[in-house]
C-alpha positions as semicolon CSV with decimal commas, in nm:
position;residue;x (nm);y (nm);z (nm)
1;A;3,459;1,669;2,150
2;S;3,744;1,515;1,953
3;L;3,768;1,211;2,185
4;Q;3,391;1,167;2,201
5;N;3,370;1,173;1,817
6;H;3,684;0,975;1,744
7;H;3,486;0,765;1,497
8;N;3,415;1,082;1,292
9;V;3,683;1,139;1,027
10;T;3,667;1,518;1,057
11;L;3,585;1,579;1,423
12;R;3,865;1,352;1,553
13;M;4,115;1,614;1,431
14;L;3,986;1,894;1,658
15;A;4,223;1,804;1,942
16;W;4,525;1,847;1,716
17;E;4,460;2,195;1,576
18;E;4,724;2,358;1,798
19;H;4,985;2,111;1,675
20;A;4,881;2,183;1,316
21;R;4,939;2,553;1,375
22;R;5,298;2,466;1,472
23;G;5,363;2,300;1,134
24;L;5,257;1,938;1,184
25;H;5,032;1,762;0,933
26;F;4,751;1,517;1,011
27;F;4,552;1,295;0,779
28;S;4,225;1,128;0,877
29;W;4,039;0,857;0,691
30;S;3,813;0,561;0,757
31;E;4,102;0,324;0,832
32;G;4,317;0,548;1,046
33;F;4,451;0,880;1,171
34;V;4,817;0,965;1,107
35;C;5,052;1,252;1,185
36;T;5,317;1,284;0,915
37;G;5,508;1,556;1,097
38;R;5,625;1,828;0,862
39;D;5,596;1,599;0,561
40;T;5,290;1,676;0,348
41;T;5,284;1,333;0,182
42;P;4,957;1,161;0,281
43;P;4,969;0,802;0,408
44;E;4,886;0,510;0,181
45;G;4,513;0,456;0,145
46;W;4,415;0,807;0,250
47;L;4,348;0,945;-0,100
48;E;4,156;0,636;-0,212
49;D;3,936;0,657;0,098
50;V;3,864;1,027;0,044
51;L;3,764;0,956;-0,316
52;D;3,541;0,665;-0,213
53;R;3,357;0,888;0,036
54;S;3,298;1,166;-0,220
55;R;2,984;1,206;-0,428
56;F;3,175;1,108;-0,744
57;S;3,241;0,759;-0,876
58;F;3,608;0,712;-0,964
59;T;3,788;0,452;-1,173
60;T;4,158;0,387;-1,112
61;T;4,382;0,337;-1,416
62;E;4,758;0,297;-1,444
63;V;4,911;0,494;-1,733
64;D;5,287;0,455;-1,785
65;G;5,337;0,397;-1,414
66;V;5,117;0,690;-1,304
67;T;4,802;0,623;-1,101
68;V;4,504;0,811;-1,243
69;H;4,176;0,830;-1,052
70;H;3,914;0,957;-1,296
71;T;3,541;0,987;-1,342
72;E;3,364;0,816;-1,632
73;G;3,358;1,125;-1,854
74;V;3,733;1,166;-1,895
75;E;4,000;0,937;-2,041
76;A;4,293;0,848;-1,817
77;S;4,542;0,882;-2,104
78;L;4,443;1,246;-2,157
79;V;4,485;1,319;-1,788
80;A;4,827;1,151;-1,776
81;S;4,949;1,344;-2,081
82;D;4,791;1,665;-1,952
83;Q;4,579;1,720;-2,264
84;P;4,242;1,903;-2,282
85;D;3,930;1,762;-2,444
86;A;3,586;1,880;-2,555
87;V;3,418;1,768;-2,228
88;G;3,678;1,919;-1,997
89;Y;3,794;1,817;-1,653
90;I;3,945;1,933;-1,325
91;R;4,298;1,796;-1,298
92;M;4,449;1,747;-0,953
93;A;4,818;1,657;-0,951
94;F;4,916;1,535;-0,605
95;H;5,277;1,603;-0,516
96;H;5,336;1,240;-0,420
97;G;5,241;1,120;-0,771
98;P;4,873;1,026;-0,822
99;L;4,641;1,223;-1,050
100;V;4,271;1,285;-0,991
101;A;4,041;1,402;-1,271
102;I;3,673;1,498;-1,251
103;D;3,495;1,570;-1,580
104;L;3,310;1,900;-1,596
105;E;2,976;1,737;-1,668
106;A;3,002;1,546;-1,339
107;V;3,109;1,863;-1,158
108;G;2,799;2,037;-1,295
109;T;2,564;1,788;-1,130
110;A;2,630;1,939;-0,784
111;G;2,323;2,064;-0,603
112;E;2,315;2,367;-0,375
113;K;2,337;2,148;-0,065
114;D;2,616;1,925;-0,195
115;K;2,950;1,976;-0,026
116;A;3,220;2,090;-0,268
117;F;3,474;1,821;-0,349
118;V;3,764;2,042;-0,241
119;H;3,593;2,102;0,093
120;H;3,543;1,729;0,136
121;L;3,912;1,677;0,057
122;A;4,036;1,953;0,286
123;M;3,825;1,832;0,579
124;S;4,020;1,506;0,579
125;M;4,350;1,676;0,661
126;L;4,493;1,924;0,905
127;P;4,577;2,201;0,839
128;P;4,321;2,207;0,555
129;I;4,557;2,377;0,310
130;L;4,530;2,193;-0,023
131;P;4,810;2,372;-0,215
132;R;5,063;2,204;0,018
133;L;4,994;1,865;-0,137
134;V;4,810;1,915;-0,468
135;D;4,805;2,144;-0,772
136;V;4,457;2,206;-0,912
137;E;4,407;2,304;-1,277
138;A;4,129;2,299;-1,535
139;R;4,163;2,148;-1,878
140;W;3,916;2,231;-2,154
141;S;3,930;2,358;-2,509
142;P;3,630;2,415;-2,736
143;E;3,552;2,170;-3,013
144;G;3,740;2,274;-3,325
145;W;4,032;2,433;-3,141
146;P;4,366;2,309;-3,293
147;E;4,516;2,033;-3,077
148;D;4,869;2,167;-3,117
149;T;4,778;2,525;-3,022
150;P;4,774;2,628;-2,656
151;L;4,494;2,846;-2,529
152;P;4,575;3,217;-2,485
153;D;4,719;3,319;-2,148
154;A;4,402;3,513;-2,065
155;C;4,199;3,191;-2,089
156;M;4,432;3,005;-1,851
157;E;4,447;3,294;-1,605
158;G;4,069;3,324;-1,604
159;M;4,027;2,954;-1,529
160;D;4,284;2,978;-1,248
161;R;4,086;3,261;-1,086
162;L;3,769;3,052;-1,095
163;L;3,947;2,752;-0,943
164;D;4,076;2,975;-0,665
165;A;3,718;3,085;-0,597
166;W;3,604;2,722;-0,599
167;Q;3,875;2,620;-0,354
168;G;3,787;2,921;-0,139
169;L;3,423;2,803;-0,139
170;T;3,301;3,132;-0,290
171;L;3,190;2,966;-0,617
172;N;2,920;2,699;-0,618
173;E;3,056;2,371;-0,752
174;G;2,754;2,319;-0,977
175;M;2,835;2,642;-1,163
176;L;3,207;2,576;-1,200
177;G;3,199;2,385;-1,532
178;G;2,988;2,643;-1,713
179;R;3,191;2,932;-1,575
180;L;3,519;2,772;-1,680
181;K;3,397;2,724;-2,037
182;A;3,259;3,076;-2,055
183;E;3,591;3,214;-1,934
184;V;3,775;3,036;-2,213
185;L;3,528;3,131;-2,485
186;T;3,520;3,501;-2,398
187;N;3,900;3,526;-2,392
188;L;3,978;3,360;-2,725
189;E;4,163;3,609;-2,940
190;H;4,019;3,533;-3,284
191;G;3,772;3,321;-3,476
192;L;3,403;3,247;-3,427
193;V;3,250;3,081;-3,120
194;M;2,912;2,907;-3,142
195;N;2,756;2,633;-2,928
196;D;3,075;2,591;-2,721
197;G;3,265;2,525;-3,046
198;W;3,530;2,729;-3,226
199;L;3,572;2,802;-3,596
200;D;3,860;2,996;-3,747
201;G;3,613;3,170;-3,982
202;S;3,782;3,074;-4,309
203;D;3,551;2,788;-4,403
204;M;3,214;2,933;-4,501
205;D;3,059;2,588;-4,549
206;R;3,135;2,490;-4,188
207;I;2,984;2,814;-4,059
208;I;2,670;2,756;-4,266
209;E;2,649;2,398;-4,140
210;T;2,673;2,514;-3,780
211;L;2,410;2,783;-3,834
212;T;2,174;2,539;-4,002
213;S;2,165;2,341;-3,677
214;L;2,002;2,645;-3,513
215;G;1,695;2,608;-3,736
216;G;1,576;2,827;-4,020
217;T;1,625;2,800;-4,394
218;E;1,943;2,755;-4,593
219;D;1,915;3,113;-4,724
220;E;1,894;3,242;-4,366
221;A;2,204;3,041;-4,272
222;V;2,398;3,172;-4,575
223;F;2,284;3,529;-4,508
224;A;2,387;3,508;-4,140
225;A;2,718;3,337;-4,223
226;A;2,818;3,612;-4,464
227;M;2,741;3,876;-4,201
228;L;2,939;3,687;-3,935
229;V;3,244;3,668;-4,161
230;A;3,215;4,038;-4,240
231;R;3,195;4,117;-3,869
232;M;3,509;3,912;-3,799
233;D;3,695;4,116;-4,060
234;V;3,642;4,438;-3,860
235;G;3,651;4,310;-3,502
236;G;3,504;4,076;-3,245
237;G;3,196;4,109;-3,033
238;I;2,935;3,919;-2,837
239;I;2,591;3,845;-2,983
240;D;2,339;3,782;-2,707
241;T;2,010;3,594;-2,711
242;R;1,813;3,920;-2,751
243;G;1,975;3,993;-3,086
244;E;2,206;4,267;-2,964
245;L;2,576;4,306;-3,043
246;L;2,825;4,405;-2,775
247;E;3,112;4,534;-2,982
248;R;3,477;4,489;-2,892
249;D;3,786;4,567;-3,097
250;E;3,972;4,249;-3,006
251;G;3,886;3,888;-2,938
252;A;3,673;3,626;-3,109
253;L;3,318;3,686;-3,229
254;L;3,109;3,503;-2,969
255;V;2,751;3,391;-3,030
256;T;2,598;3,336;-2,687
257;K;2,474;2,983;-2,633
258;G;2,099;2,976;-2,693
259;A;2,101;3,264;-2,943
260;S;1,875;3,191;-3,239
261;L;1,945;3,247;-3,606
262;N;1,709;3,545;-3,592
263;A;1,908;3,690;-3,302
264;I;2,230;3,662;-3,503
265;M;2,078;3,830;-3,809
266;G;1,921;4,101;-3,596
267;A;2,245;4,181;-3,416
268;L;2,442;4,219;-3,740
269;W;2,176;4,368;-3,967
270;T;2,255;4,737;-3,922
271;E;2,620;4,719;-4,021
272;H;2,642;4,407;-4,233
273;H;2,316;4,339;-4,419
274;E;2,483;4,439;-4,746
275;D;2,751;4,173;-4,685
276;G;2,474;3,921;-4,620
277;L;2,305;4,001;-4,950
278;V;2,634;3,971;-5,135
279;G;2,680;3,631;-4,969
280;L;2,348;3,526;-5,124
281;G;2,476;3,625;-5,467
282;V;2,292;3,958;-5,494
283;E;2,514;4,209;-5,672
284;G;2,529;4,496;-5,917
285;D;2,208;4,680;-5,997
286;D;2,001;4,423;-5,806
287;L;2,201;4,491;-5,490
288;E;2,182;4,866;-5,532
289;A;1,807;4,859;-5,582
290;I;1,739;4,626;-5,288
291;L;1,956;4,837;-5,058
292;A;1,767;5,147;-5,170
293;S;1,436;4,978;-5,088
294;V;1,542;4,859;-4,741
295;D;1,378;5,063;-4,468
296;G;1,510;4,950;-4,131
297;R;1,544;4,603;-3,987
298;P;1,288;4,355;-4,125
299;K;1,027;4,230;-3,883
300;S;1,071;3,883;-4,031
301;F;1,404;3,786;-4,183
302;G;1,249;3,477;-4,333
303;A;0,989;3,683;-4,520
304;F;1,255;3,932;-4,627
305;L;1,477;3,664;-4,772
306;R;1,186;3,482;-4,935
307;G;1,097;3,810;-5,103
308;L;1,444;3,857;-5,251
309;D;1,345;3,693;-5,579
310;D;1,057;3,937;-5,611
311;A;1,288;4,218;-5,503
312;R;1,542;4,121;-5,766
313;A;1,274;4,119;-6,032
314;A;1,150;4,459;-5,915
315;A;1,506;4,588;-5,913
316;R;1,556;4,478;-6,272
317;R;1,238;4,660;-6,375
318;E;1,347;4,978;-6,199
319;A;1,693;4,948;-6,354
320;R;1,535;5,014;-6,695
321;F;1,486;5,378;-6,596
322;P;1,774;5,627;-6,624
323;H;1,742;5,738;-6,260
324;R;1,645;5,543;-5,948
325;R;1,401;5,675;-5,695
326;G;1,553;5,908;-5,442
327;R;1,830;6,027;-5,672
328;L;1,668;6,348;-5,808
329;N;1,600;6,650;-5,589
330;G;1,332;6,918;-5,575
331;P;0,988;6,907;-5,737
332;L;1,123;6,722;-6,040
333;G;1,250;6,442;-5,814
334;I;0,915;6,419;-5,634
335;T;0,710;6,384;-5,952
336;H;0,967;6,148;-6,106
337;D;0,960;5,921;-5,799
338;L;0,581;5,919;-5,790
339;V;0,573;5,821;-6,158
340;L;0,809;5,526;-6,092
341;T;0,622;5,423;-5,778
342;G;0,293;5,425;-5,965
343;L;0,436;5,220;-6,250
344;L;0,634;4,974;-6,038
345;D;0,440;4,942;-5,712
346;G;0,089;5,047;-5,808
347;G;-0,113;5,364;-5,818
348;G;-0,250;5,316;-5,467
349;R;0,092;5,330;-5,305
350;A;0,191;5,631;-5,512
351;Q;-0,135;5,808;-5,425
352;K;-0,075;5,754;-5,055
353;A;0,275;5,901;-5,086
354;A;0,144;6,196;-5,288
355;C;-0,111;6,286;-5,021
356;D;0,134;6,279;-4,731
357;R;0,239;6,604;-4,563
358;H;0,457;6,823;-4,786
359;D;0,752;7,038;-4,685
360;D;0,659;7,336;-4,904
361;V;0,433;7,456;-5,183
362;E;0,661;7,325;-5,459
363;A;0,661;6,977;-5,312
364;A;0,282;6,985;-5,285
365;A;0,253;7,111;-5,643
366;A;0,477;6,830;-5,771
367;A;0,257;6,573;-5,595
368;W;-0,062;6,732;-5,727
369;A;0,082;6,727;-6,080
370;W;0,118;6,348;-6,056
371;L;-0,232;6,305;-5,909
372;L;-0,381;6,495;-6,203
373;A;-0,166;6,312;-6,458
374;A;-0,256;5,972;-6,314
375;D;-0,627;6,063;-6,276
376;R;-0,612;6,011;-5,900
377;N;-0,697;6,362;-5,788
378;T;-1,068;6,316;-5,719
379;G;-1,145;6,377;-5,353
380;Q;-0,787;6,463;-5,268
381;E;-0,814;6,841;-5,306
382;W;-0,836;6,901;-4,932
383;H;-0,474;6,787;-4,893
384;F;-0,349;7,075;-5,107
385;E;-0,362;7,455;-5,088
386;P;-0,507;7,637;-5,392
387;V;-0,170;7,779;-5,494
388;A;-0,020;7,427;-5,499
389;R;-0,309;7,295;-5,707
390;D;-0,273;7,580;-5,957
391;R;0,101;7,527;-5,996
392;G;0,067;7,150;-6,012
393;G;-0,205;7,185;-6,275
394;A;0,039;7,371;-6,500
395;W;0,286;7,080;-6,467
396;S;0,039;6,795;-6,506
397;T;0,048;6,767;-6,887
398;A;0,424;6,714;-6,888
399;A;0,383;6,472;-6,594
400;R;0,129;6,271;-6,797
401;S;0,376;6,247;-7,084
402;L;0,635;6,113;-6,840
403;I;0,393;5,847;-6,719
404;E;0,318;5,740;-7,076
405;A;0,689;5,726;-7,164
406;G;0,759;5,524;-6,850
407;S;0,483;5,274;-6,925
408;A;0,618;5,227;-7,277
409;L;0,970;5,171;-7,140
410;L;0,846;4,895;-6,911
411;D;0,691;4,722;-7,212
412;N;0,992;4,777;-7,438
413;D;1,333;4,782;-7,273
414;D;1,543;4,938;-7,546
415;D;1,744;5,252;-7,612
416;E;1,467;5,417;-7,814
417;H;1,216;5,406;-7,532
418;R;1,479;5,495;-7,272
419;D;1,568;5,805;-7,473
420;A;1,199;5,891;-7,499
421;F;1,166;5,876;-7,121
422;T;1,473;6,098;-7,082
423;T;1,322;6,351;-7,323
424;A;0,990;6,353;-7,136
425;L;1,175;6,409;-6,809
426;A;1,367;6,703;-6,961
427;E;1,037;6,855;-7,081
428;L;0,891;6,825;-6,731
429;A;1,203;6,993;-6,588
430;A;1,164;7,279;-6,835
431;T;0,796;7,317;-6,741
432;M;0,895;7,336;-6,374
433;G;1,175;7,581;-6,447
434;V;1,452;7,357;-6,316
435;N;1,756;7,203;-6,480
436;A;1,716;6,866;-6,647
437;P;1,924;6,585;-6,490
């Protein structure tokens, strides 16, 4: 078969396999077939022929006496000086001197039926053992990574494992570039990774600029940036395209390529929404009130952030009162909160809350007291047992006084009206038989 196919670069070597097993080396190319004995140095012209017959288009450049064969997407000077770049490349250093570099974008164009370059190379020599004549390494660092800082060992080791799989033909060549970059990005030890780029996390403006490129408003970008920085302060993690956070104690914070601004905000909302609000300049009583009003993750972050101005205004109105909603316990707290809800959010919302299921008779009585005081009791009797209505009726006059004092305080934000509200609340507490706050 070898003699019959002597014109075939690969098949002509079949007759010499036994000799190769005994330590001899053979090189086959379009212009010849040579045995170099135990010397692994290929004959002149062999490498150039192999490159010409590959699916890649190479340019040959001399750099300080070193021959560099490289594809269009990589600079020969970088290959010669062994420096990474933002595109990335496979660097092959042949033991007899020449360098071959294939940029990762070109590597990624391989189809499922395309023969891997290393297979093409190995099938032009016998035995087909590439490490005897060439060292294969990958060079890539994300945009933004400091030029004078080497990648962590875990990044280099991960790329080496992938190259071993590629040379062993267990990793498709078309997937190699993406896998190499992913291996680097997931093994970086600190900082923020987005869109195959790296940020050290100290420059908020750069983070906001990067997030803005994902779409959304400036407020959304600022909100997300503040949460990302807060997350980096406590640990790394991976934010996926579904808006979920895979936590990890060490490593960079990685935003999966393709993740939207909404996905980022959703992944970090639970633990860091307060940091996001602070990043937007919300603080003090405004912050406290907005946090108190937040009930789970917003369905629309855009709507939530657009409503912050209204929320701040509402927070300032609620801040006029001595106690915020949710701070007082028992029946006094229930009536107090219904009074504030009616004054701040409208009687309809307060009425709905008052008619919800109650834990006990006292809670029902406190709600009924507000319904009577606000003249919203008509048709609502069926929600309440007679004993609750009787007890609530006894409290309703004091509850009405609290509503009137609260309405006056909203119109006149001063100490006199605040004291009047406090007095009315104490009178309601006395009527209910509980301690005044």
